[in-house]
Amino acid sequence: MEPYYEDLEDEGSLELPSEPMRLNMGPSHPAMHGTIRMVLDLDGETVMNVDIQPGYLHRGFEKSCERGTWSQVFPYADRLNYVSPMLNNVGFALAVEKLIGLEVPERCTYYRTVLGELARICDHLTCNGATAMELGAFTPFLWLVKVRDWIWDILEQETGARLTHSFGRIGGMAKPPTEQLADTVLAIFPEVEHAMLESEKLLMKNRIFLDRTQNVGKLSQERAIAMGCTGVVLRSTGVDYDVRKANPYMFYDRFDFDVPVGHDGDNYDRFVCRFEELRQSIKIIRQALEQMPTSGPVNSPDVRYVFPEKEDVYNSIEGTIAHFKLVMEGLKPPKGEVYSFTEGGNGELGFFIVSDGSGTPYRVRCRPPCWYNLAACKEMLTGDMIADIIPTFGSINMIGGECDR
Amino acid sequence: MSKKVISRLKKELGDKILETSDFRGDDCAVVGRKDWKAVAELLKSDPDLSMDHFVDITAVDYPEREPEAPRFDVLLMVRSMAKNHRVRIKTQVGETEELASLVGVWPGADWGEREIFDMFGIRFTDHPDLRRILMYEEFQGYPLRKDYPITKAQPLIPYREIEGIEKLPPFGPDEGQPWGRIDWQARLEDEDYQVSPALGVQLGQRPMLSKEPATETTVDDAAASSPTNEE
């Protein structure tokens, strides 16, 4: 087609609209991950203002929790951050155990650590792969998702489900670890490291990738802290806040690992931080597998809170009664309210739970890390170009299920 | 660990701290509704506390407490990045009462307070943008209140009428958009006078924009009639 203004002599005389253009992006937009609507005010291609509207995946997690027993929250918790469901399971179990004051056996804590860190690896692999894919680099996505699938195979071997495990229990885990856990996990790590290395080789010297991530979507340290950001989004600005280091829960004080931080708070830092955290997770799992006792109980012996073994349920009256009471009435934590927080895939995953002493939660509040990271996304996007929304939004790793609950 | 925070708050505020607790190691202080913002500002600005990291703000509904005591608990959780201690501040708010917004102290409170407004109907004074956030604006009731039944159905809402939007892009062929919809009826009747502006100029169907005075350009007209979403 011929150029429109081919013989335009004086370009300055052409008047373009000066008022900002309003553009609606999402929710049915592939880069919005299907669940976010952004109303953009554009000046040319520059984002002047953005109104981020979540809520398209709101399923009433908190309301639904208020009508079942405490144990029935686990399937819902799976569906919060569905990229790393095991971390939510562990986070909720720890919250209720804190409310009760229940101690779990050492073997269970190590088992939770291993499965949780595997879930974190899945989370970061997915996020980094998707970020690269949205920038047009499809190959790293396929490599990273391939190894994620192999990790899912391990999780399936352990829990019976690939994605929604519902494997956490209050006072333990649903099943003890399988015998081949350590072998399969250690066998997968060279593959994960290889896939990461190959992806980094493709991306880290790629001019297009660097131009679209470096100095794009920047967030200052002060704003990130005041906006309530946690996780990689906060650490990429140079703050070394990791719940596992700052307030060690489970046995994270026994492991030797580092907290990777960035310094610019841009997309590139978030991307590199995620890969580095993957390596630290691998390091943690190696140590946890070494320290984990090979035998012993996984569940706490407290019959008021923990389901009895199936063998006891079918063969003894005590087991039957305990099982019946736990299923029909639910376990009854003491009256009170606690806030328990763990390091989820995206940052501080907190559960604020209120018990009125009955078998049903009075209030379960999930503090989703995505929620506050997404609120800060407005600052990252304002002033950047419209095409920068894609890498920026991808690198904060917004998970709809967790953000909207 | 953060016992210091509570003792410091007691020393600074005295009677304004109505109650403290440390159930399972969570330090919690109850303050009056009117002192909410003053306490928040102290938490942030005091060098011994320096609670700069916003963690969460949420609410709990206790309808049975009425009318002796206000219905809602609002809870604020903050932590200090430098000192690595955290505290929970609690206040009680009635159904018709308003609470001071903390967006001026921690900008992170913005979405948290919007969610509380959405889910519990608690209003925050001086909040810059208090809209529903998870639900749509026509939603009736506040879902996390205890008297909202979980099985309640919502009415269907009609299409929203938004002023200023008469037509949706892509614009018609008369507006100079090369990607405009083709008016097949007009084309079959041989009245389709333009496919693209460039082609239109070539065929002599329209003048060059640059040859017209700036005030009468079609670009201007298009700008005046372009859709502006006035939600």
XYZ file of C-alpha atoms in Angstrom:
636
model
C 0.000 0.000 0.000
C 1.161 3.498 -0.741
C 2.236 5.568 2.203
C -0.605 7.722 3.367
C 1.179 11.043 3.735
C 3.627 10.508 0.916
C 3.800 14.088 -0.229
C 3.178 15.725 3.084
C 5.259 18.877 3.018
C 4.821 20.190 6.495
C 4.389 17.459 9.029
C 3.939 19.990 11.799
C 0.613 21.138 10.465
C -0.968 17.759 11.002
C -2.979 17.791 14.171
C -3.159 14.571 16.078
C -5.577 14.070 18.927
C -3.983 15.410 22.087
C -6.261 13.794 24.598
C -5.149 10.370 25.861
C -6.664 7.362 24.219
C -8.415 4.870 26.408
C -7.671 1.272 25.599
C -9.153 -1.764 27.225
C -6.740 -4.697 27.639
C -8.116 -7.977 28.824
C -9.608 -9.902 30.512
C -9.720 -12.132 27.450
C -6.241 -11.247 26.315
C -3.487 -13.874 26.277
C -0.967 -11.597 27.975
C -3.384 -10.824 30.807
C -3.380 -14.527 31.686
C -7.112 -14.512 31.195
C -8.079 -12.934 34.479
C -7.056 -9.278 34.612
C -8.525 -6.278 32.906
C -6.408 -3.201 32.415
C -7.899 0.099 31.339
C -5.036 2.050 29.859
C -4.788 5.758 29.183
C -2.364 6.052 26.320
C -0.474 8.969 24.909
C 0.706 7.536 21.649
C 2.207 4.261 22.787
C 3.130 5.469 26.260
C 1.042 4.341 29.199
C -0.015 7.461 31.084
C -2.263 5.768 33.579
C -3.532 2.288 34.145
C -6.449 0.976 36.129
C -5.836 -2.679 36.966
C -9.057 -4.547 37.635
C -8.751 -8.015 39.142
C -11.633 -10.210 40.209
C -12.453 -12.256 37.128
C -11.343 -15.461 38.862
C -12.954 -14.714 42.211
C -14.482 -17.935 43.525
C -15.127 -17.007 47.127
C -12.291 -18.953 48.744
C -12.676 -17.186 52.079
C -16.450 -17.576 52.145
C -16.275 -21.240 51.135
C -13.854 -21.985 53.973
C -16.425 -20.776 56.481
C -18.815 -23.622 55.852
C -16.673 -26.761 55.968
C -14.296 -28.256 58.472
C -10.696 -27.138 58.870
C -9.480 -30.145 56.883
C -11.789 -29.324 54.011
C -9.861 -26.147 53.303
C -6.968 -28.063 51.719
C -8.611 -28.644 48.328
C -9.420 -24.940 48.165
C -5.880 -24.039 49.199
C -4.599 -26.144 46.289
C -6.425 -23.862 43.942
C -4.995 -20.622 45.287
C -1.617 -20.608 43.614
C -2.205 -23.472 41.238
C 1.342 -23.335 39.946
C 2.763 -24.331 43.330
C -0.155 -25.947 45.199
C 2.040 -27.785 47.690
C 3.305 -24.528 49.178
C -0.268 -23.456 49.898
C -1.040 -26.819 51.491
C 1.990 -26.521 53.743
C 1.251 -22.865 54.511
C -2.290 -23.582 55.617
C -1.286 -26.654 57.617
C 1.345 -24.604 59.447
C -1.229 -21.903 60.211
C -3.677 -24.322 61.824
C -0.854 -26.065 63.668
C 0.239 -22.708 65.034
C -3.310 -22.055 66.216
C -3.466 -25.447 67.900
C 0.128 -25.443 69.079
C 0.759 -28.772 67.421
C 4.222 -30.140 66.721
C 4.756 -32.435 63.768
C 7.469 -35.103 63.620
C 10.803 -34.175 62.136
C 10.363 -36.464 59.179
C 7.148 -34.683 58.208
C 8.804 -31.284 58.287
C 11.595 -32.461 56.004
C 9.053 -34.069 53.709
C 7.099 -30.818 53.543
C 10.300 -28.955 52.784
C 11.198 -31.267 49.904
C 7.732 -31.206 48.338
C 7.351 -27.475 48.925
C 10.656 -26.648 47.309
C 9.797 -28.905 44.367
C 6.627 -26.858 43.997
C 8.670 -23.654 44.129
C 10.872 -24.988 41.329
C 7.747 -25.685 39.261
C 6.479 -22.187 39.969
C 9.653 -20.419 38.910
C 10.163 -22.643 35.865
C 6.652 -21.825 34.685
C 6.971 -18.119 35.298
C 10.326 -17.727 33.604
C 9.339 -19.956 30.720
C 6.109 -18.037 30.187
C 7.874 -14.678 30.384
C 10.300 -15.785 27.690
C 7.498 -17.195 25.583
C 5.487 -14.013 25.749
C 8.527 -12.205 24.382
C 8.651 -14.574 21.447
C 11.240 -17.048 22.749
C 9.260 -20.244 22.591
C 12.114 -22.724 22.926
C 13.059 -22.016 26.579
C 9.402 -22.356 27.482
C 9.277 -25.851 26.015
C 12.512 -26.899 27.707
C 11.486 -25.536 31.105
C 7.984 -26.941 30.947
C 9.417 -30.303 29.938
C 11.429 -30.525 33.157
C 8.489 -29.170 35.119
C 6.506 -32.084 33.807
C 9.133 -34.491 35.093
C 8.895 -32.822 38.510
C 5.150 -33.232 38.312
C 5.782 -36.929 37.718
C 7.646 -37.040 41.030
C 4.814 -35.199 42.749
C 2.376 -37.632 41.194
C 4.441 -40.543 42.478
C 4.358 -39.033 45.965
C 0.846 -37.636 46.160
C -1.153 -39.334 43.443
C -2.020 -36.108 41.642
C -0.069 -33.942 39.294
C -1.490 -30.538 40.092
C -4.144 -30.407 42.805
C -2.557 -32.676 45.363
C -4.649 -31.879 48.487
C -1.807 -33.654 50.221
C -1.362 -31.518 53.313
C -3.002 -32.545 56.562
C -3.192 -30.793 59.876
C -0.499 -32.428 61.959
C 1.156 -34.327 59.144
C 0.875 -35.346 55.548
C -1.579 -37.662 53.830
C 1.034 -40.351 53.230
C 4.622 -41.033 54.218
C 7.292 -40.468 51.574
C 7.819 -43.266 49.094
C 11.035 -45.245 49.195
C 12.257 -43.946 45.872
C 11.735 -40.264 46.730
C 15.392 -39.362 47.153
C 16.521 -41.297 44.088
C 13.948 -39.806 41.733
C 14.399 -36.265 43.011
C 18.183 -36.385 42.791
C 17.955 -37.911 39.323
C 15.860 -35.019 38.056
C 18.143 -32.219 39.234
C 20.807 -32.535 36.518
C 17.992 -32.249 33.985
C 16.593 -29.134 35.656
C 20.002 -27.518 35.844
C 20.711 -28.410 32.241
C 17.429 -26.938 31.024
C 18.053 -23.759 32.993
C 21.547 -23.434 31.639
C 20.412 -23.962 28.074
C 17.622 -21.412 28.482
C 20.004 -18.889 29.959
C 22.374 -19.437 27.054
C 19.571 -18.588 24.661
C 18.204 -15.598 26.528
C 20.921 -13.857 28.470
C 22.826 -12.692 25.405
C 19.790 -12.122 23.257
C 19.552 -8.453 22.274
C 15.761 -8.521 21.960
C 15.296 -10.174 25.334
C 17.693 -7.798 27.065
C 16.149 -4.709 25.486
C 12.690 -5.735 26.506
C 13.577 -6.633 30.084
C 16.434 -4.402 31.220
C 15.279 -1.059 32.621
C 11.682 -1.967 31.883
C 9.031 -2.199 34.573
C 11.204 -0.641 37.248
C 10.105 -0.332 40.849
C 12.001 1.587 43.497
C 12.935 -0.029 46.777
C 11.009 2.387 49.017
C 7.844 2.072 46.989
C 8.092 -1.702 46.855
C 8.326 -1.875 50.646
C 5.513 0.588 51.252
C 3.284 -1.074 48.669
C 3.587 -4.362 50.535
C 5.499 -6.233 47.829
C 7.153 -9.461 48.850
C 8.953 -12.291 47.171
C 10.911 -11.880 43.981
C 9.305 -8.526 43.192
C 10.696 -7.090 46.424
C 14.010 -8.917 46.280
C 14.670 -7.702 42.751
C 14.805 -4.162 44.146
C 17.647 -5.134 46.454
C 15.851 -6.013 49.686
C 16.936 -9.364 51.091
C 13.581 -10.161 52.661
C 12.855 -13.853 52.400
C 10.575 -15.337 55.062
C 12.728 -18.458 55.078
C 15.687 -16.371 56.250
C 14.022 -13.515 58.140
C 11.621 -15.640 60.193
C 12.734 -19.232 59.651
C 9.823 -21.623 59.882
C 10.048 -25.405 59.629
C 13.776 -26.261 59.416
C 14.957 -23.520 57.094
C 17.456 -22.385 59.704
C 19.223 -25.730 59.335
C 19.918 -25.346 55.637
C 22.678 -23.428 53.988
C 21.255 -21.300 51.185
C 21.462 -17.757 49.871
C 18.809 -15.171 49.114
C 19.448 -13.767 45.646
C 18.698 -10.075 45.269
C 18.691 -7.719 42.312
C 19.419 -4.021 42.369
C 17.314 -2.312 39.696
C 13.926 -3.862 40.333
C 13.321 -4.322 36.602
C 12.079 -7.303 34.627
C 15.577 -8.591 34.029
C 16.351 -8.678 37.757
C 13.152 -10.518 38.498
C 13.931 -13.036 35.776
C 17.482 -13.638 36.988
C 16.386 -13.772 40.641
C 13.919 -16.533 39.818
C 16.553 -18.661 38.111
C 18.939 -18.106 40.990
C 16.270 -19.053 43.510
C 15.743 -22.255 41.593
C 19.363 -23.174 42.185
C 18.974 -22.364 45.882
C 15.865 -24.546 46.061
C 17.812 -27.404 44.549
C 20.483 -26.830 47.175
C 17.881 -26.898 49.957
C 16.301 -30.102 48.693
C 19.678 -31.851 48.498
C 20.367 -30.950 52.134
C 16.850 -31.839 53.255
C 17.038 -35.266 51.629
C 20.348 -35.874 53.335
C 19.050 -34.896 56.768
C 15.618 -36.517 56.462
C 15.124 -39.581 58.692
C 14.386 -42.639 56.569
C 11.938 -44.123 59.024
C 9.634 -42.991 61.741
C 6.190 -41.475 61.891
C 5.058 -38.697 59.597
C 1.896 -37.724 61.411
C 1.605 -36.296 64.876
C 0.159 -38.857 67.317
C -2.407 -36.405 68.712
C -5.741 -38.168 68.059
C -7.737 -35.005 68.649
C -6.392 -33.425 65.466
C -4.818 -36.086 63.263
C -6.668 -38.736 61.313
C -5.869 -42.246 62.559
C -4.271 -44.843 60.302
C -6.750 -46.592 58.022
C -5.810 -49.919 59.625
C -6.910 -48.623 63.025
C -10.104 -47.163 61.602
C -11.219 -50.552 60.324
C -9.914 -52.701 63.166
C -10.386 -50.815 66.426
C -13.304 -48.990 67.980
C -11.065 -46.098 69.110
C -9.852 -45.553 65.567
C -13.373 -45.670 64.178
C -14.651 -43.158 66.704
C -11.705 -40.812 66.194
C -12.152 -40.947 62.433
C -15.904 -40.400 62.724
C -15.490 -37.407 65.008
C -12.857 -35.820 62.799
C -14.919 -36.277 59.649
C -18.337 -35.353 61.016
C -17.457 -32.619 63.492
C -13.999 -31.674 62.370
C -11.034 -31.002 64.575
C -11.633 -28.270 67.103
C -8.775 -25.818 67.568
C -8.853 -23.536 70.609
C -10.517 -20.160 70.378
C -8.230 -17.467 69.058
C -6.692 -15.848 66.028
C -3.239 -16.262 64.542
C -1.373 -15.006 61.517
C 1.023 -17.511 60.049
C 3.193 -16.693 57.076
C 5.427 -18.698 54.824
C 7.408 -18.010 51.687
C 5.105 -18.965 48.859
C 5.941 -18.991 45.191
C 5.448 -15.243 44.857
C 6.293 -13.994 48.313
C 4.858 -13.912 51.770
C 1.848 -16.222 51.747
C -0.007 -15.499 54.957
C -3.024 -17.122 56.528
C -4.893 -15.148 59.144
C -7.267 -17.608 60.750
C -9.869 -17.058 63.429
C -11.352 -19.937 65.383
C -14.390 -19.746 67.617
C -13.589 -23.139 69.105
C -15.877 -25.088 66.786
C -15.057 -27.481 63.987
C -15.620 -24.842 61.309
C -13.264 -21.948 60.634
C -14.763 -18.632 61.688
C -12.621 -16.723 59.238
C -9.818 -17.726 56.923
C -8.011 -14.811 55.396
C -5.372 -15.592 52.823
C -2.823 -12.851 52.358
C -2.002 -13.442 48.725
C 1.434 -12.167 47.715
C 0.177 -11.567 44.172
C -2.432 -9.134 45.383
C 0.023 -6.535 46.602
C 2.523 -7.276 43.838
C -0.193 -6.612 41.290
C -1.193 -3.389 43.030
C 2.414 -2.243 42.660
C 2.320 -3.238 38.995
C 0.586 0.067 38.293
C 3.769 1.911 39.163
C 5.878 -0.395 37.045
C 3.692 0.112 33.982
C 3.061 3.851 34.150
C 5.443 5.670 31.844
C 6.481 2.597 29.893
C 5.361 1.631 26.431
C 2.302 -0.483 25.794
C 4.453 -3.377 24.575
C 6.312 -3.352 27.914
C 3.145 -4.431 29.686
C 3.662 -7.979 28.479
C 7.110 -8.669 30.019
C 6.312 -6.643 33.137
C 3.040 -8.344 33.809
C 4.637 -11.704 33.050
C 7.543 -11.165 35.401
C 5.466 -10.352 38.485
C 3.952 -13.833 38.093
C 0.370 -12.941 38.821
C -1.562 -16.148 39.493
C -5.265 -15.525 39.109
C -6.384 -18.130 41.604
C -4.272 -16.645 44.348
C -4.864 -13.001 43.485
C -8.647 -13.185 43.209
C -9.163 -16.199 45.480
C 10.655 -11.025 69.864
C 8.525 -7.984 69.276
C 7.573 -7.435 72.885
C 9.449 -4.171 72.497
C 6.885 -2.966 69.991
C 3.992 -3.389 72.378
C 5.823 -1.800 75.307
C 6.935 1.064 73.105
C 3.372 1.601 71.889
C 2.103 1.548 75.463
C 4.699 4.091 76.476
C 3.897 6.425 73.586
C 0.139 6.134 73.556
C -0.757 5.143 77.109
C -4.491 4.831 77.440
C -5.085 4.721 73.719
C -3.958 1.092 73.716
C -7.083 -0.590 75.018
C -5.826 -4.140 75.149
C -2.832 -6.233 74.181
C -2.386 -9.915 73.607
C 0.344 -12.295 72.502
C -1.573 -15.445 71.637
C 0.872 -17.965 70.062
C 3.520 -15.277 69.822
C 1.488 -12.877 67.659
C 1.671 -9.471 69.281
C -1.590 -7.656 68.943
C -2.769 -4.286 70.237
C -6.350 -3.033 70.227
C -6.883 0.663 69.643
C -9.928 2.871 69.356
C -11.407 3.669 65.983
C -10.569 7.358 66.273
C -6.896 6.654 67.003
C -6.492 4.345 64.016
C -4.557 6.700 61.785
C -2.536 8.292 64.587
C -1.311 4.859 65.654
C -0.457 3.992 62.070
C 1.533 7.174 61.640
C 3.404 6.520 64.858
C 4.195 2.965 63.783
C 5.647 4.226 60.547
C 7.519 7.307 61.756
C 8.862 6.282 65.143
C 12.547 5.348 64.723
C 12.287 2.536 67.278
C 9.330 0.990 65.480
C 9.903 2.029 61.822
C 7.152 -0.202 60.499
C 7.756 0.561 56.846
C 6.677 -2.729 55.316
C 2.958 -3.042 54.790
C 1.825 -6.640 55.187
C -1.942 -6.867 55.183
C -5.188 -5.285 56.231
C -8.310 -7.343 56.703
C -11.559 -7.517 58.648
C -13.651 -10.011 60.577
C -17.412 -9.821 61.055
C -18.991 -10.510 64.467
C -22.700 -9.671 63.993
C -23.645 -11.180 67.359
C -21.621 -8.522 69.135
C -24.114 -5.844 68.186
C -25.502 -3.620 69.624
C -23.232 -3.632 72.695
C -20.071 -3.376 70.633
C -19.328 -2.461 67.011
C -19.757 -5.221 64.533
C -16.471 -5.476 62.650
C -12.871 -6.004 63.618
C -10.380 -4.389 61.260
C -6.854 -5.728 61.535
C -3.680 -4.176 60.270
C -0.463 -6.132 60.016
C 2.818 -4.350 59.437
C 6.457 -5.191 59.869
C 9.722 -3.344 60.022
C 12.260 -4.062 57.330
C 15.233 -2.839 59.375
C 14.329 -4.370 62.736
C 12.447 -7.429 61.428
C 9.624 -7.224 63.935
C 5.935 -7.157 63.245
C 2.740 -6.246 65.013
C -0.989 -6.550 64.535
C -3.233 -3.591 65.317
C -6.922 -4.147 65.756
C -9.879 -1.828 65.998
C -13.632 -2.159 66.038
C -15.884 -0.518 63.484
C -19.669 -0.422 63.416
C -21.819 -0.941 60.372
C -22.546 2.746 59.897
C -19.161 4.015 61.012
C -16.223 4.970 58.863
C -12.555 4.306 59.442
C -9.684 6.563 58.469
C -7.857 5.347 55.393
C -4.178 4.444 55.715
C -3.302 4.948 52.047
C -1.445 8.111 52.994
C 0.760 6.163 55.392
C 1.331 2.974 53.394
C 0.217 3.104 49.753
C -0.142 -0.674 49.904
C -3.304 -0.205 51.967
C -5.084 0.958 48.809
C -6.146 -2.423 47.472
C -6.518 -3.934 50.928
C -9.040 -1.290 51.961
C -10.851 -1.578 48.669
C -11.205 -5.290 49.273
C -12.558 -4.719 52.783
C -15.067 -2.242 51.379
C -16.012 -4.756 48.701
C -16.346 -7.732 51.027
C -17.610 -6.155 54.264
C -18.982 -2.759 53.283
C -16.744 -0.838 55.662
C -16.101 2.630 54.282
C -12.763 4.388 54.593
C -12.615 8.153 54.797
C -10.131 9.888 52.510
C -9.521 6.789 50.438
C -8.564 8.073 46.973
C -10.470 5.485 44.973
C -12.956 3.490 47.030
C -14.570 1.174 44.492
C -15.426 -2.487 44.530
C -12.411 -4.480 43.441
C -13.219 -8.194 43.233
C -16.949 -7.861 42.650
C -18.662 -5.788 39.996
C -20.187 -2.487 40.942
C -23.796 -3.681 40.583
C -23.233 -6.497 43.110
C -25.803 -6.404 45.888
C -24.696 -6.958 49.450
C -21.302 -7.685 50.977
C -20.295 -11.324 50.567
C -18.036 -11.891 53.554
C -20.542 -10.624 56.084
C -21.911 -13.438 58.166
C -25.496 -12.548 57.246
C -24.793 -12.973 53.528
C -25.911 -16.517 52.675
C -23.352 -18.454 50.657
C -26.086 -19.759 48.365
C -27.499 -16.340 47.575
C -28.029 -15.646 43.888
C -27.452 -12.245 42.384
C -29.861 -10.615 39.941
C -28.919 -10.338 36.297
C -27.789 -6.867 35.466
C -28.650 -5.046 32.249
C -26.005 -3.885 29.822
C -24.188 -0.866 31.117
C -25.007 2.393 29.398
C -21.817 4.365 29.019
C -22.108 7.858 27.656
C -19.882 8.861 24.791
C -19.732 5.448 23.167
C -22.036 5.291 20.171
C -19.981 3.110 17.929
C -17.231 0.651 18.389
C -14.038 0.458 16.363
C -13.194 -0.384 13.652
C -14.755 2.778 12.394
C -16.807 3.123 9.278
C -15.294 3.630 5.829
C -16.186 7.303 5.833
C -13.857 8.003 8.713
C -10.681 7.402 6.864
C -9.749 4.122 8.444
C -8.146 1.756 5.970
C -9.196 -1.194 8.115
C -12.813 -0.031 8.275
C -15.709 -2.357 7.778
C -16.617 -2.795 4.148
C -20.145 -1.672 3.398
C -21.037 -4.442 0.971
C -24.470 -3.058 0.278
C -22.978 0.227 -0.869
C -20.248 -1.500 -2.805
C -22.709 -3.652 -4.736
C -24.689 -0.556 -5.578
C -21.485 1.064 -6.770
C -21.685 3.753 -4.127
C -18.698 2.685 -2.116
C -16.527 5.691 -2.674
C -13.506 4.693 -0.663
C -11.513 1.660 0.333
C -8.555 3.282 1.972
C -7.625 6.935 2.347
C -4.547 6.530 0.205
C -6.556 4.834 -2.524
C -9.254 7.453 -2.136
C -6.750 10.191 -2.750
C -5.397 8.402 -5.794
C -8.862 7.967 -7.247
C -9.658 11.599 -6.586
C -12.437 10.740 -4.191
C -11.022 12.829 -1.328
C -8.500 15.626 -0.992
C -5.128 15.259 0.629
C -5.388 16.077 4.287
C -2.365 18.338 4.089
C -4.033 20.544 1.509
C -6.881 21.439 3.791
C -6.699 24.037 6.529
C -5.898 22.509 9.868
C -9.230 23.423 11.408
C -11.238 21.418 8.907
C -9.197 18.257 8.755
C -10.919 14.944 9.039
C -8.319 14.012 11.619
C -9.770 16.657 13.882
C -13.276 15.412 13.295
C -12.211 11.894 14.017
C -10.655 13.049 17.260
C -13.822 14.826 18.298
C -15.986 11.804 17.669
C -13.553 9.193 18.919
C -14.974 7.088 21.705
C -13.983 8.161 25.177
C -14.800 5.715 27.879
C -16.254 7.803 30.682
C -16.713 5.048 33.246
